[in-house]
Amino acid sequence: MASYGEKQACVSGLGQSSINRKPSVYPFKLAVEACLRAIEDAGLTIDDIDGAACWPGGVNFLGEGPSAAAVGDIKNSLGLKLNWYSSGEGAAMFAPVINAIGAIAAGYATHVLCWRAVGERWVPTYSHANAAGGPLPRVAGWMQWTAPYWAPSAANWTALVAGAHMHRYGITREQMAAIPIVQRRNAGLNPNAIYREPLTMDAYLGARMVTTPFCLYDCDVPCDGATAVIVSRLDAAKDLRRKPIRFEAVGAAATDRMDTWFARDDFPHMMMHDAARAMWRRTDLKPKDVGSAHLYDGFTYLAMFWLEALGFMKEGEVGAFIEGGRRISLDGELPLNTNGGQLSEGRLHGLGHLHEAVLQLRGQAGERQVKDLKVSVTGVGGGGFGGALLLTNEDL
Amino acid sequence: MSDEVVLSRPLPVITEMNAYFWRSGQKGRLEILRCEACGLYIHPYAALCPRCRSEAVSPEPVSGRGTVASFTINHQPWFPHVPVPYVIALVQLEEQDDIRLVANLPGCPIEDVRVGLPVEVCFEQHGDIFVPLFRPAAGADRG
Ligand SMILES: [Zn+2]
């Protein structure tokens, strides 16, 4: 196996803010809190940070909304002196991490502060804006293909792809239910999760529908919150406070002829399938070596698509694999979203999954710790973007 | 659809990339970009053919016939003036499998929608924009 650059990079620090279902702290303050905690956790000082990256791009001097902490604002607030910085599109919510790895490999930076800050409870959502009345807004870009049909949400788009997959392979809502039910059980062991009380099959099947096949419990929980990680050059992290959690492989590919939610040649696949294939080409490890999976669950079915994309089972077999939840439970063969995921912990939008993977690989997951864990996989995104990371606590 | 109330929709910003699509209904037909060199239909917009890289890409009328590739029954009141539940369908055009359009299905009761339902295009006019929608094709078995 070639010596790819990611194998010389690691996660050295983790930070997470409080997770607020109701708006109570200004979202930018949550981002600052997460960043300071990550630097402290790594055993670094602010002056050690020489790179910064977030996703997506944010507006400077606007610390709320879907992207609540722009690079410039964090730089100014912390007094960072940066050799390199990045924001904007990329391999979904892992763009900052994957770009940071590249920057480290290129020698631009040694310790890169990466974050994702969401402040979507602080400001009214799109549907609230519509409820206020008045003329409907014009839509541009991708939304022009969906919003004119009163399908403005990724819930609708994911439902259309999921519907095709369910129809083709005979997958049922009773099978899907295993994901929110198991993740809620995990959230019961996570003091930071928003929803911690058990979820039953009856409650799942009786819940109000959002857009078939998704009910309320298939949709993640919007919140205000922020997650930060420090990505470091491996040799510069060896003597820091925490054991470095190494990147074994990165997947950030886009190879289909027409990548939209619906136009792919291999529909109902998504770009995550490209990312997953690219990731496995960069390592000798195989799906059987993975001890825990931390997969994007903005909607239940995205985690199911990720399981198939990563090759944990054959195409169309994910329903049978997750049915009843035994295999994906904490003591099962492939524990899934051990923190409760976005369906229960809260919609920290991708970096929450990386945070949990690293916590597990360090052995710091408390009551929900997976035993004898060596390799974890995490994948984020759905539709027209995706990014995957394979992580390990084993030395190179 | 004169007997149906026309509810407002968020309408697209018209640009060089999309005007052909949103205005083709004025001619009573749907137009999709097509590569003259290799015949590939392309949607949404691309400047070159992504298969053969020819620059000879231009809008071309299609039959307007297709089938429902997938659908979702939306229950969430994203738009308070639109009664729920309603059908959001993904329609696959008969010319090429991977040309898939999100659409509503006027004239199709929720209980009749199914994967594989044959449909044909119709248009709903909003000023100079003609929103393509699909109806069950004449004689379609609603099974
Ligand atoms: Zn061509």
Coordinates of C-alpha atoms and ligand atoms in Angstrom, one line a residue:
Chain A
M1 CA 0.0 0.0 0.0
A2 CA 1.3 3.4 -1.0
S3 CA 2.2 5.8 1.8
Y4 CA -0.7 8.2 1.4
G5 CA -0.5 11.5 3.2
E6 CA -3.5 11.0 5.6
K7 CA -1.5 8.2 7.3
Q8 CA 0.8 10.9 8.7
A9 CA -2.1 12.9 10.2
C10 CA -4.2 12.4 13.2
V11 CA -6.9 13.9 15.5
S12 CA -5.2 15.3 18.5
G13 CA -7.9 17.3 20.2
L14 CA -11.7 17.2 20.6
G15 CA -14.1 19.9 21.8
Q16 CA -17.9 20.2 21.9
S17 CA -20.2 22.9 23.1
S18 CA -23.4 22.5 25.0
I19 CA -26.1 21.2 22.7
N20 CA -29.2 23.3 22.9
R21 CA -32.6 22.2 21.6
K22 CA -34.0 25.6 22.5
P23 CA -32.0 28.7 21.6
S24 CA -30.3 29.8 24.8
V25 CA -26.7 30.7 24.0
Y26 CA -25.7 32.8 20.9
P27 CA -24.4 30.2 18.4
F28 CA -21.1 31.9 17.8
K29 CA -20.3 31.7 21.5
L30 CA -20.9 27.9 21.2
A31 CA -18.4 27.7 18.4
V32 CA -15.8 29.6 20.5
E33 CA -16.5 27.3 23.4
A34 CA -16.0 24.2 21.2
C35 CA -12.7 25.5 19.7
L36 CA -11.2 26.5 23.0
R37 CA -12.1 23.1 24.5
A38 CA -10.5 21.3 21.5
I39 CA -7.2 23.2 21.9
E40 CA -7.2 22.6 25.7
D41 CA -8.1 18.9 25.2
A42 CA -5.1 18.4 22.8
G43 CA -2.7 20.0 25.3
L44 CA -1.9 22.8 22.9
T45 CA -2.0 26.5 23.3
I46 CA -3.8 28.9 20.9
D47 CA -0.4 30.0 19.6
D48 CA 0.3 26.4 18.4
I49 CA -2.6 26.5 16.0
D50 CA -1.4 27.5 12.5
G51 CA -4.3 26.3 10.4
A52 CA -8.1 26.8 10.5
A53 CA -10.9 25.2 8.5
C54 CA -14.7 25.1 8.7
W55 CA -17.7 24.0 6.6
P56 CA -19.5 25.4 4.9
G57 CA -18.4 28.9 4.2
G58 CA -19.8 31.4 6.6
V59 CA -20.5 35.1 6.6
N60 CA -18.1 37.1 8.7
F61 CA -19.7 39.0 11.6
L62 CA -22.8 36.8 11.5
G63 CA -22.6 34.2 14.3
E64 CA -26.0 32.5 13.8
G65 CA -27.9 30.4 11.2
P66 CA -26.8 27.3 9.4
S67 CA -23.1 28.3 9.4
A68 CA -22.6 30.2 12.7
A69 CA -18.8 30.7 12.8
A70 CA -16.8 31.9 9.8
V71 CA -13.1 31.3 9.7
G72 CA -12.4 35.1 10.0
D73 CA -14.5 35.4 13.1
I74 CA -12.9 32.5 14.9
K75 CA -9.4 33.8 13.8
N76 CA -10.2 37.2 15.2
S77 CA -11.8 36.0 18.4
L78 CA -9.0 33.6 19.3
G79 CA -6.1 35.8 17.9
L80 CA -5.0 33.0 15.7
K81 CA -1.9 33.4 13.5
L82 CA -2.6 31.2 10.5
N83 CA -0.3 29.9 7.8
W84 CA -3.3 28.3 6.1
Y85 CA -7.1 28.4 6.2
S86 CA -10.0 27.1 4.3
S87 CA -13.8 27.1 4.1
G88 CA -16.5 26.4 1.6
E89 CA -17.6 23.3 -0.3
G90 CA -15.8 20.0 -0.4
A91 CA -16.3 16.4 0.7
A92 CA -19.5 17.3 2.6
M93 CA -19.1 18.1 6.3
F94 CA -15.7 16.5 6.4
A95 CA -14.3 19.1 4.0
P96 CA -12.4 20.9 6.7
V97 CA -10.9 17.7 8.0
I98 CA -9.9 16.3 4.6
N99 CA -8.6 19.7 3.5
A100 CA -6.6 20.0 6.7
I101 CA -5.0 16.6 6.1
G102 CA -4.0 17.9 2.7
A103 CA -2.6 21.1 4.1
I104 CA -0.6 19.1 6.7
A105 CA 0.8 16.8 4.0
A106 CA 1.8 19.8 1.9
G107 CA 3.5 21.4 4.8
Y108 CA 1.2 24.4 5.1
A109 CA 0.3 23.7 8.7
T110 CA 1.0 21.5 11.7
H111 CA -2.1 21.9 14.0
V112 CA -5.3 22.7 12.2
L113 CA -8.4 23.8 14.1
C114 CA -11.5 22.4 12.3
W115 CA -15.1 23.1 13.3
R116 CA -18.8 23.0 12.4
A117 CA -21.1 25.4 14.2
V118 CA -24.9 25.2 13.7
G119 CA -27.3 27.9 14.9
E120 CA -30.4 26.9 13.2
R121 CA -32.7 27.2 16.2
W122 CA -31.5 30.8 16.9
V123 CA -33.0 32.0 13.6
P124 CA -36.4 31.1 12.1
T125 CA -36.3 28.2 9.6
Y126 CA -37.5 28.3 6.0
S127 CA -40.9 26.9 6.8
H128 CA -41.4 29.5 9.6
A129 CA -40.6 32.2 7.0
N130 CA -43.3 30.8 4.7
A131 CA -45.8 30.7 7.5
A132 CA -45.4 34.4 7.9
G133 CA -47.2 34.9 4.6
G134 CA -46.4 37.2 1.8
P135 CA -45.0 36.2 -1.6
L136 CA -42.9 33.1 -1.9
P137 CA -39.2 33.6 -2.5
R138 CA -37.7 32.9 -5.9
V139 CA -35.4 29.9 -5.8
A140 CA -32.0 29.5 -7.6
G141 CA -29.5 26.7 -8.0
W142 CA -30.4 23.2 -6.9
M143 CA -33.6 24.3 -5.1
Q144 CA -35.2 25.3 -8.4
W145 CA -35.6 21.6 -9.2
T146 CA -37.4 20.8 -6.0
A147 CA -39.0 23.8 -4.3
P148 CA -41.5 24.6 -7.1
Y149 CA -43.0 21.2 -6.4
W150 CA -43.3 22.0 -2.7
A151 CA -40.4 19.7 -1.9
P152 CA -38.0 22.2 -0.3
S153 CA -36.4 19.9 2.2
A154 CA -33.7 17.2 2.1
A155 CA -36.3 15.1 3.9
N156 CA -38.3 15.0 0.7
W157 CA -35.2 14.4 -1.5
T158 CA -33.9 11.6 0.7
A159 CA -37.4 10.1 0.8
L160 CA -37.5 9.9 -3.0
V161 CA -34.2 8.1 -3.2
A162 CA -35.0 5.9 -0.2
G163 CA -38.4 5.1 -1.7
A164 CA -36.8 3.7 -4.9
H165 CA -34.4 1.6 -2.8
M166 CA -37.1 0.3 -0.5
H167 CA -39.3 -0.6 -3.5
R168 CA -36.5 -2.4 -5.3
Y169 CA -35.4 -4.5 -2.3
G170 CA -38.6 -4.9 -0.3
I171 CA -37.2 -3.0 2.8
T172 CA -39.8 -2.2 5.4
R173 CA -40.3 0.6 8.0
E174 CA -40.2 -2.0 10.7
Q175 CA -36.6 -2.8 9.6
M176 CA -35.7 1.0 9.4
A177 CA -37.0 1.5 12.9
A178 CA -34.0 -0.4 14.4
I179 CA -31.8 2.6 13.7
P180 CA -33.7 5.3 15.7
I181 CA -34.5 2.8 18.4
V182 CA -30.9 1.6 18.9
Q183 CA -29.5 5.1 18.7
R184 CA -32.0 6.3 21.3
R185 CA -30.8 3.5 23.6
N186 CA -27.2 4.7 23.0
A187 CA -28.3 8.3 23.7
G188 CA -29.5 7.1 27.1
L189 CA -25.8 6.6 27.9
N190 CA -24.8 10.0 26.6
P191 CA -25.4 12.8 29.1
N192 CA -25.1 15.4 26.3
A193 CA -27.8 14.0 24.1
I194 CA -31.0 15.9 23.6
Y195 CA -33.4 13.0 23.6
R196 CA -32.5 10.1 26.0
E197 CA -35.7 8.3 26.9
P198 CA -36.2 5.0 25.2
L199 CA -38.1 4.8 21.9
T200 CA -40.4 1.8 21.3
M201 CA -41.4 0.2 18.0
D202 CA -45.0 1.2 18.8
A203 CA -44.1 4.8 19.3
Y204 CA -42.1 4.7 16.1
L205 CA -44.9 3.2 14.0
G206 CA -47.5 5.5 15.6
A207 CA -45.5 8.7 15.1
R208 CA -46.7 11.4 12.7
M209 CA -45.3 11.2 9.2
V210 CA -43.1 13.9 7.8
T211 CA -42.7 12.6 4.2
T212 CA -43.1 8.9 3.6
P213 CA -41.3 6.7 4.5
F214 CA -40.0 9.1 7.1
C215 CA -41.8 9.8 10.4
L216 CA -40.7 12.3 13.0
Y217 CA -38.2 9.8 14.5
D218 CA -36.5 9.3 11.1
C219 CA -35.5 13.0 11.0
D220 CA -32.6 14.5 13.0
V221 CA -33.1 17.0 15.8
P222 CA -32.2 20.6 14.9
C223 CA -30.2 22.3 17.6
D224 CA -27.7 25.0 18.3
G225 CA -24.3 23.5 19.0
A226 CA -20.7 23.3 17.8
T227 CA -18.0 20.6 17.5
A228 CA -14.3 21.2 17.0
V229 CA -11.4 18.9 16.3
I230 CA -7.7 19.5 16.0
V231 CA -6.1 17.8 13.0
S232 CA -2.3 17.5 13.6
R233 CA 0.8 16.1 11.8
L234 CA 1.3 12.7 13.4
D235 CA 4.9 13.3 14.6
A236 CA 3.9 16.6 16.2
A237 CA 1.1 15.0 18.1
K238 CA 3.1 12.0 19.6
D239 CA 3.9 13.8 22.9
L240 CA 0.7 15.7 23.4
R241 CA -1.9 15.0 26.1
R242 CA -4.0 12.5 24.2
K243 CA -3.2 9.4 22.2
P244 CA -3.2 10.4 18.5
I245 CA -6.1 8.8 16.6
R246 CA -4.7 8.3 13.2
F247 CA -6.3 8.6 9.8
E248 CA -6.0 5.3 8.0
A249 CA -7.8 6.4 4.8
V250 CA -9.8 9.2 3.4
G251 CA -12.6 9.0 0.8
A252 CA -13.6 12.2 -1.1
A253 CA -14.5 11.1 -4.6
A254 CA -17.1 12.3 -7.1
T255 CA -17.0 10.2 -10.2
D256 CA -20.6 9.9 -11.6
R257 CA -21.5 11.6 -14.9
M258 CA -24.1 13.8 -13.4
D259 CA -24.0 14.2 -9.7
T260 CA -27.3 15.4 -8.3
W261 CA -29.6 13.7 -5.9
F262 CA -31.5 12.0 -8.7
A263 CA -29.5 12.0 -12.0
R264 CA -26.9 9.4 -11.2
D265 CA -26.4 6.6 -13.6
D266 CA -26.4 4.2 -10.7
F267 CA -29.5 5.7 -8.9
P268 CA -30.5 5.1 -6.1
H269 CA -26.8 5.4 -5.2
M270 CA -25.4 8.7 -3.9
M271 CA -22.0 10.4 -4.0
M272 CA -21.2 8.6 -0.7
H273 CA -20.8 5.4 -2.8
D274 CA -17.9 7.1 -4.7
A275 CA -16.4 8.3 -1.4
A276 CA -16.6 4.9 0.2
R277 CA -15.0 3.1 -2.8
A278 CA -12.2 5.7 -2.9
M279 CA -11.6 5.2 0.9
W280 CA -11.2 1.5 0.7
R281 CA -8.7 1.8 -2.2
R282 CA -6.3 3.6 0.2
T283 CA -6.0 1.0 2.8
D284 CA -5.3 -2.7 3.3
L285 CA -8.1 -2.8 6.0
K286 CA -11.5 -4.3 5.0
P287 CA -15.0 -3.8 6.3
K288 CA -14.6 -6.8 8.6
D289 CA -11.8 -4.9 10.5
V290 CA -14.2 -2.1 11.5
G291 CA -15.3 -2.1 15.2
S292 CA -17.7 0.8 15.1
A293 CA -19.5 2.9 12.5
H294 CA -20.5 6.6 12.9
L295 CA -22.6 7.4 9.9
Y296 CA -24.5 10.4 8.8
D297 CA -28.1 10.2 10.0
G298 CA -29.8 13.4 9.0
F299 CA -32.5 10.9 8.0
T300 CA -32.5 7.2 9.0
Y301 CA -32.1 6.0 5.5
L302 CA -28.8 8.0 4.9
A303 CA -27.2 5.8 7.5
M304 CA -28.6 2.7 5.8
F305 CA -27.2 3.9 2.4
W306 CA -23.8 4.5 4.1
L307 CA -23.8 0.9 5.5
E308 CA -24.3 -0.5 2.0
A309 CA -21.9 2.0 0.3
L310 CA -19.2 1.0 2.7
G311 CA -19.7 -2.7 1.9
F312 CA -20.8 -4.0 5.2
M313 CA -23.4 -6.0 3.3
K314 CA -24.4 -6.6 -0.3
E315 CA -26.6 -4.1 -2.1
G316 CA -30.2 -4.4 -0.9
E317 CA -29.4 -6.4 2.2
V318 CA -29.2 -3.5 4.7
G319 CA -32.9 -4.0 5.8
A320 CA -32.2 -7.6 6.9
F321 CA -28.9 -6.6 8.5
I322 CA -30.3 -3.9 10.8
E323 CA -33.6 -5.7 11.5
G324 CA -34.3 -6.0 15.2
G325 CA -31.1 -3.9 15.9
R326 CA -29.0 -6.7 17.4
R327 CA -26.0 -6.3 15.0
I328 CA -25.9 -2.5 15.3
S329 CA -26.2 -2.4 19.1
L330 CA -23.3 -1.5 21.4
D331 CA -22.6 -5.2 22.0
G332 CA -23.3 -6.2 18.4
E333 CA -20.9 -6.9 15.5
L334 CA -21.1 -3.3 14.2
P335 CA -22.1 -0.7 16.8
L336 CA -23.7 2.2 15.0
N337 CA -23.9 5.9 16.1
T338 CA -23.0 5.1 19.7
N339 CA -23.7 8.7 20.9
G340 CA -27.3 8.5 19.6
G341 CA -26.4 10.2 16.4
Q342 CA -28.1 13.2 15.0
L343 CA -31.5 11.5 15.5
S344 CA -31.1 11.6 19.3
E345 CA -28.0 13.6 20.3
G346 CA -28.7 16.5 18.0
R347 CA -28.0 17.7 14.5
L348 CA -24.3 18.7 15.0
H349 CA -24.0 18.1 11.3
G350 CA -21.3 15.5 10.6
L351 CA -18.5 16.6 13.0
G352 CA -20.5 15.1 15.9
H353 CA -19.9 11.7 14.3
L354 CA -16.2 12.2 14.0
H355 CA -16.1 13.5 17.6
E356 CA -17.8 10.2 18.8
A357 CA -15.5 8.0 16.7
V358 CA -12.4 9.6 18.2
L359 CA -13.9 9.4 21.7
Q360 CA -14.5 5.7 21.2
L361 CA -11.0 5.0 19.8
R362 CA -9.5 6.8 22.8
G363 CA -11.5 4.7 25.2
Q364 CA -13.2 7.8 26.6
A365 CA -16.8 6.9 25.8
G366 CA -17.8 6.0 29.3
E367 CA -20.9 3.8 29.7
R368 CA -21.3 3.5 26.0
Q369 CA -17.6 2.4 25.3
V370 CA -17.2 -0.2 22.6
K371 CA -14.9 -3.0 23.9
D372 CA -11.5 -3.7 22.3
L373 CA -12.0 -1.1 19.6
K374 CA -9.2 -0.6 17.1
V375 CA -10.8 0.8 13.9
S376 CA -13.8 3.0 13.3
V377 CA -15.3 4.3 10.2
T378 CA -17.3 7.5 9.7
G379 CA -19.1 8.9 6.7
V380 CA -21.0 12.1 6.2
G381 CA -23.2 13.6 3.6
G382 CA -26.0 12.5 1.3
G383 CA -27.2 13.3 -2.2
G384 CA -24.6 15.3 -4.2
F385 CA -21.8 15.1 -1.7
G386 CA -20.1 12.7 0.7
G387 CA -16.9 12.2 2.6
A388 CA -15.5 9.2 4.5
L389 CA -12.8 8.7 7.1
L390 CA -11.3 5.4 8.4
L391 CA -9.6 6.0 11.8
T392 CA -7.5 3.8 14.1
N393 CA -5.8 3.9 17.5
E394 CA -3.1 1.6 16.3
D395 CA 0.4 2.9 15.5
L396 CA 1.5 3.2 11.9
Chain B
M1 CA -56.6 21.8 -15.4
S2 CA -59.0 24.7 -15.5
D3 CA -61.2 23.1 -12.8
E4 CA -58.2 23.0 -10.4
V5 CA -57.2 25.9 -8.1
V6 CA -53.7 27.0 -9.0
L7 CA -51.7 27.3 -5.8
S8 CA -48.6 29.5 -5.7
R9 CA -45.2 27.8 -5.9
P10 CA -41.7 29.1 -5.3
L11 CA -40.6 29.9 -8.8
P12 CA -37.1 29.6 -10.3
V13 CA -34.8 32.5 -11.0
I14 CA -34.4 32.3 -14.8
T15 CA -30.8 32.2 -16.1
E16 CA -28.9 31.2 -19.2
M17 CA -28.6 27.7 -17.6
N18 CA -32.3 27.0 -17.2
A19 CA -34.6 29.3 -19.4
Y20 CA -35.0 26.6 -22.1
F21 CA -36.5 24.3 -19.5
W22 CA -38.8 26.6 -17.6
R23 CA -40.2 28.2 -20.7
S24 CA -40.4 25.3 -23.1
G25 CA -44.0 24.7 -22.0
Q26 CA -45.0 27.9 -23.8
K27 CA -44.6 25.7 -27.0
G28 CA -46.7 23.0 -25.3
R29 CA -43.8 20.6 -25.0
L30 CA -41.0 19.7 -22.7
E31 CA -37.4 20.3 -23.8
I32 CA -34.3 18.7 -22.4
L33 CA -30.7 19.4 -23.3
R34 CA -29.2 16.8 -25.7
C35 CA -25.8 16.1 -27.2
E36 CA -26.0 16.2 -31.0
A37 CA -22.8 14.1 -31.3
C38 CA -23.7 11.1 -29.2
G39 CA -27.4 11.5 -28.5
L40 CA -27.1 11.7 -24.7
Y41 CA -29.9 13.6 -22.9
I42 CA -28.4 15.9 -20.1
H43 CA -30.3 17.3 -17.1
P44 CA -29.7 19.6 -15.4
Y45 CA -27.5 21.8 -17.4
A46 CA -24.0 21.0 -18.7
A47 CA -22.0 23.1 -21.1
L48 CA -20.2 20.1 -22.7
C49 CA -21.6 16.6 -23.1
P50 CA -20.3 14.8 -20.0
R51 CA -20.0 11.6 -22.0
C52 CA -18.3 12.6 -25.2
R53 CA -17.3 16.2 -24.4
S54 CA -18.9 17.6 -27.5
E55 CA -19.9 21.2 -27.4
A56 CA -22.9 20.6 -29.6
V57 CA -25.4 20.5 -26.7
S58 CA -28.8 22.1 -27.2
P59 CA -32.4 21.8 -26.0
E60 CA -34.5 19.3 -27.9
P61 CA -38.2 18.4 -27.5
V62 CA -39.0 15.1 -25.7
S63 CA -42.2 13.0 -25.8
G64 CA -43.2 14.1 -22.3
R65 CA -43.9 10.5 -21.4
G66 CA -42.4 8.8 -18.5
T67 CA -42.9 6.6 -15.5
V68 CA -42.9 7.2 -11.7
A69 CA -39.5 6.1 -10.5
S70 CA -40.2 6.9 -6.9
F71 CA -42.6 9.0 -4.8
T72 CA -43.1 10.3 -1.3
I73 CA -46.4 11.4 0.3
N74 CA -45.5 14.7 2.0
H75 CA -47.3 15.4 5.3
Q76 CA -45.2 18.3 6.6
P77 CA -46.9 21.7 6.0
W78 CA -43.8 23.4 4.6
F79 CA -46.1 25.8 2.8
P80 CA -49.2 26.7 4.9
H81 CA -51.3 27.5 1.8
V82 CA -50.8 24.0 0.3
P83 CA -53.1 21.3 1.8
V84 CA -51.3 18.2 3.1
P85 CA -50.8 15.4 2.4
Y86 CA -49.7 15.7 -1.3
V87 CA -47.6 13.6 -3.7
I88 CA -44.1 14.5 -4.7
A89 CA -43.0 12.1 -7.5
L90 CA -39.7 11.4 -9.3
V91 CA -40.5 10.9 -12.9
Q92 CA -38.1 9.1 -15.2
L93 CA -38.5 10.1 -18.9
E94 CA -39.0 7.4 -21.5
E95 CA -36.1 8.8 -23.6
Q96 CA -33.4 8.0 -21.0
D97 CA -33.5 6.4 -17.5
D98 CA -31.3 8.9 -15.7
I99 CA -33.4 11.9 -16.7
R100 CA -35.4 12.2 -13.6
L101 CA -37.6 15.2 -12.7
V102 CA -39.2 16.0 -9.4
A103 CA -42.9 16.8 -10.0
N104 CA -46.4 16.8 -8.6
L105 CA -49.1 14.6 -10.1
P106 CA -52.3 16.6 -10.6
G107 CA -55.2 14.4 -11.3
C108 CA -53.7 11.4 -9.5
P109 CA -55.2 10.6 -6.1
I110 CA -52.7 9.7 -3.4
E111 CA -54.0 6.1 -3.3
D112 CA -53.3 5.6 -7.0
V113 CA -49.7 6.6 -7.2
R114 CA -47.2 3.7 -7.5
V115 CA -43.7 3.1 -8.8
G116 CA -44.0 2.3 -12.5
L117 CA -47.1 4.4 -13.1
P118 CA -47.0 5.8 -16.7
V119 CA -47.4 9.5 -16.8
E120 CA -47.3 12.4 -19.3
V121 CA -46.3 16.0 -19.0
C122 CA -48.6 18.9 -18.6
F123 CA -47.8 22.5 -17.7
E124 CA -49.0 25.0 -15.1
Q125 CA -48.4 28.6 -16.2
H126 CA -47.1 31.2 -13.7
G127 CA -46.4 34.3 -15.8
D128 CA -43.6 33.5 -18.3
I129 CA -42.7 30.3 -16.4
F130 CA -44.4 27.0 -17.4
V131 CA -43.9 24.5 -14.5
P132 CA -43.8 21.0 -15.9
L133 CA -46.1 18.6 -14.0
F134 CA -47.2 15.1 -14.8
R135 CA -50.6 13.4 -15.1
P136 CA -51.4 9.7 -15.3
A137 CA -51.0 8.8 -18.9
A138 CA -54.3 8.2 -20.9
G139 CA -55.3 4.6 -20.4
A140 CA -52.8 4.0 -17.6
D141 CA -53.6 1.1 -15.4
R142 CA -53.8 2.6 -12.0
G143 CA -53.5 -0.9 -10.5
Ligands
ZN1 ZN -22.1 13.4 -26.3

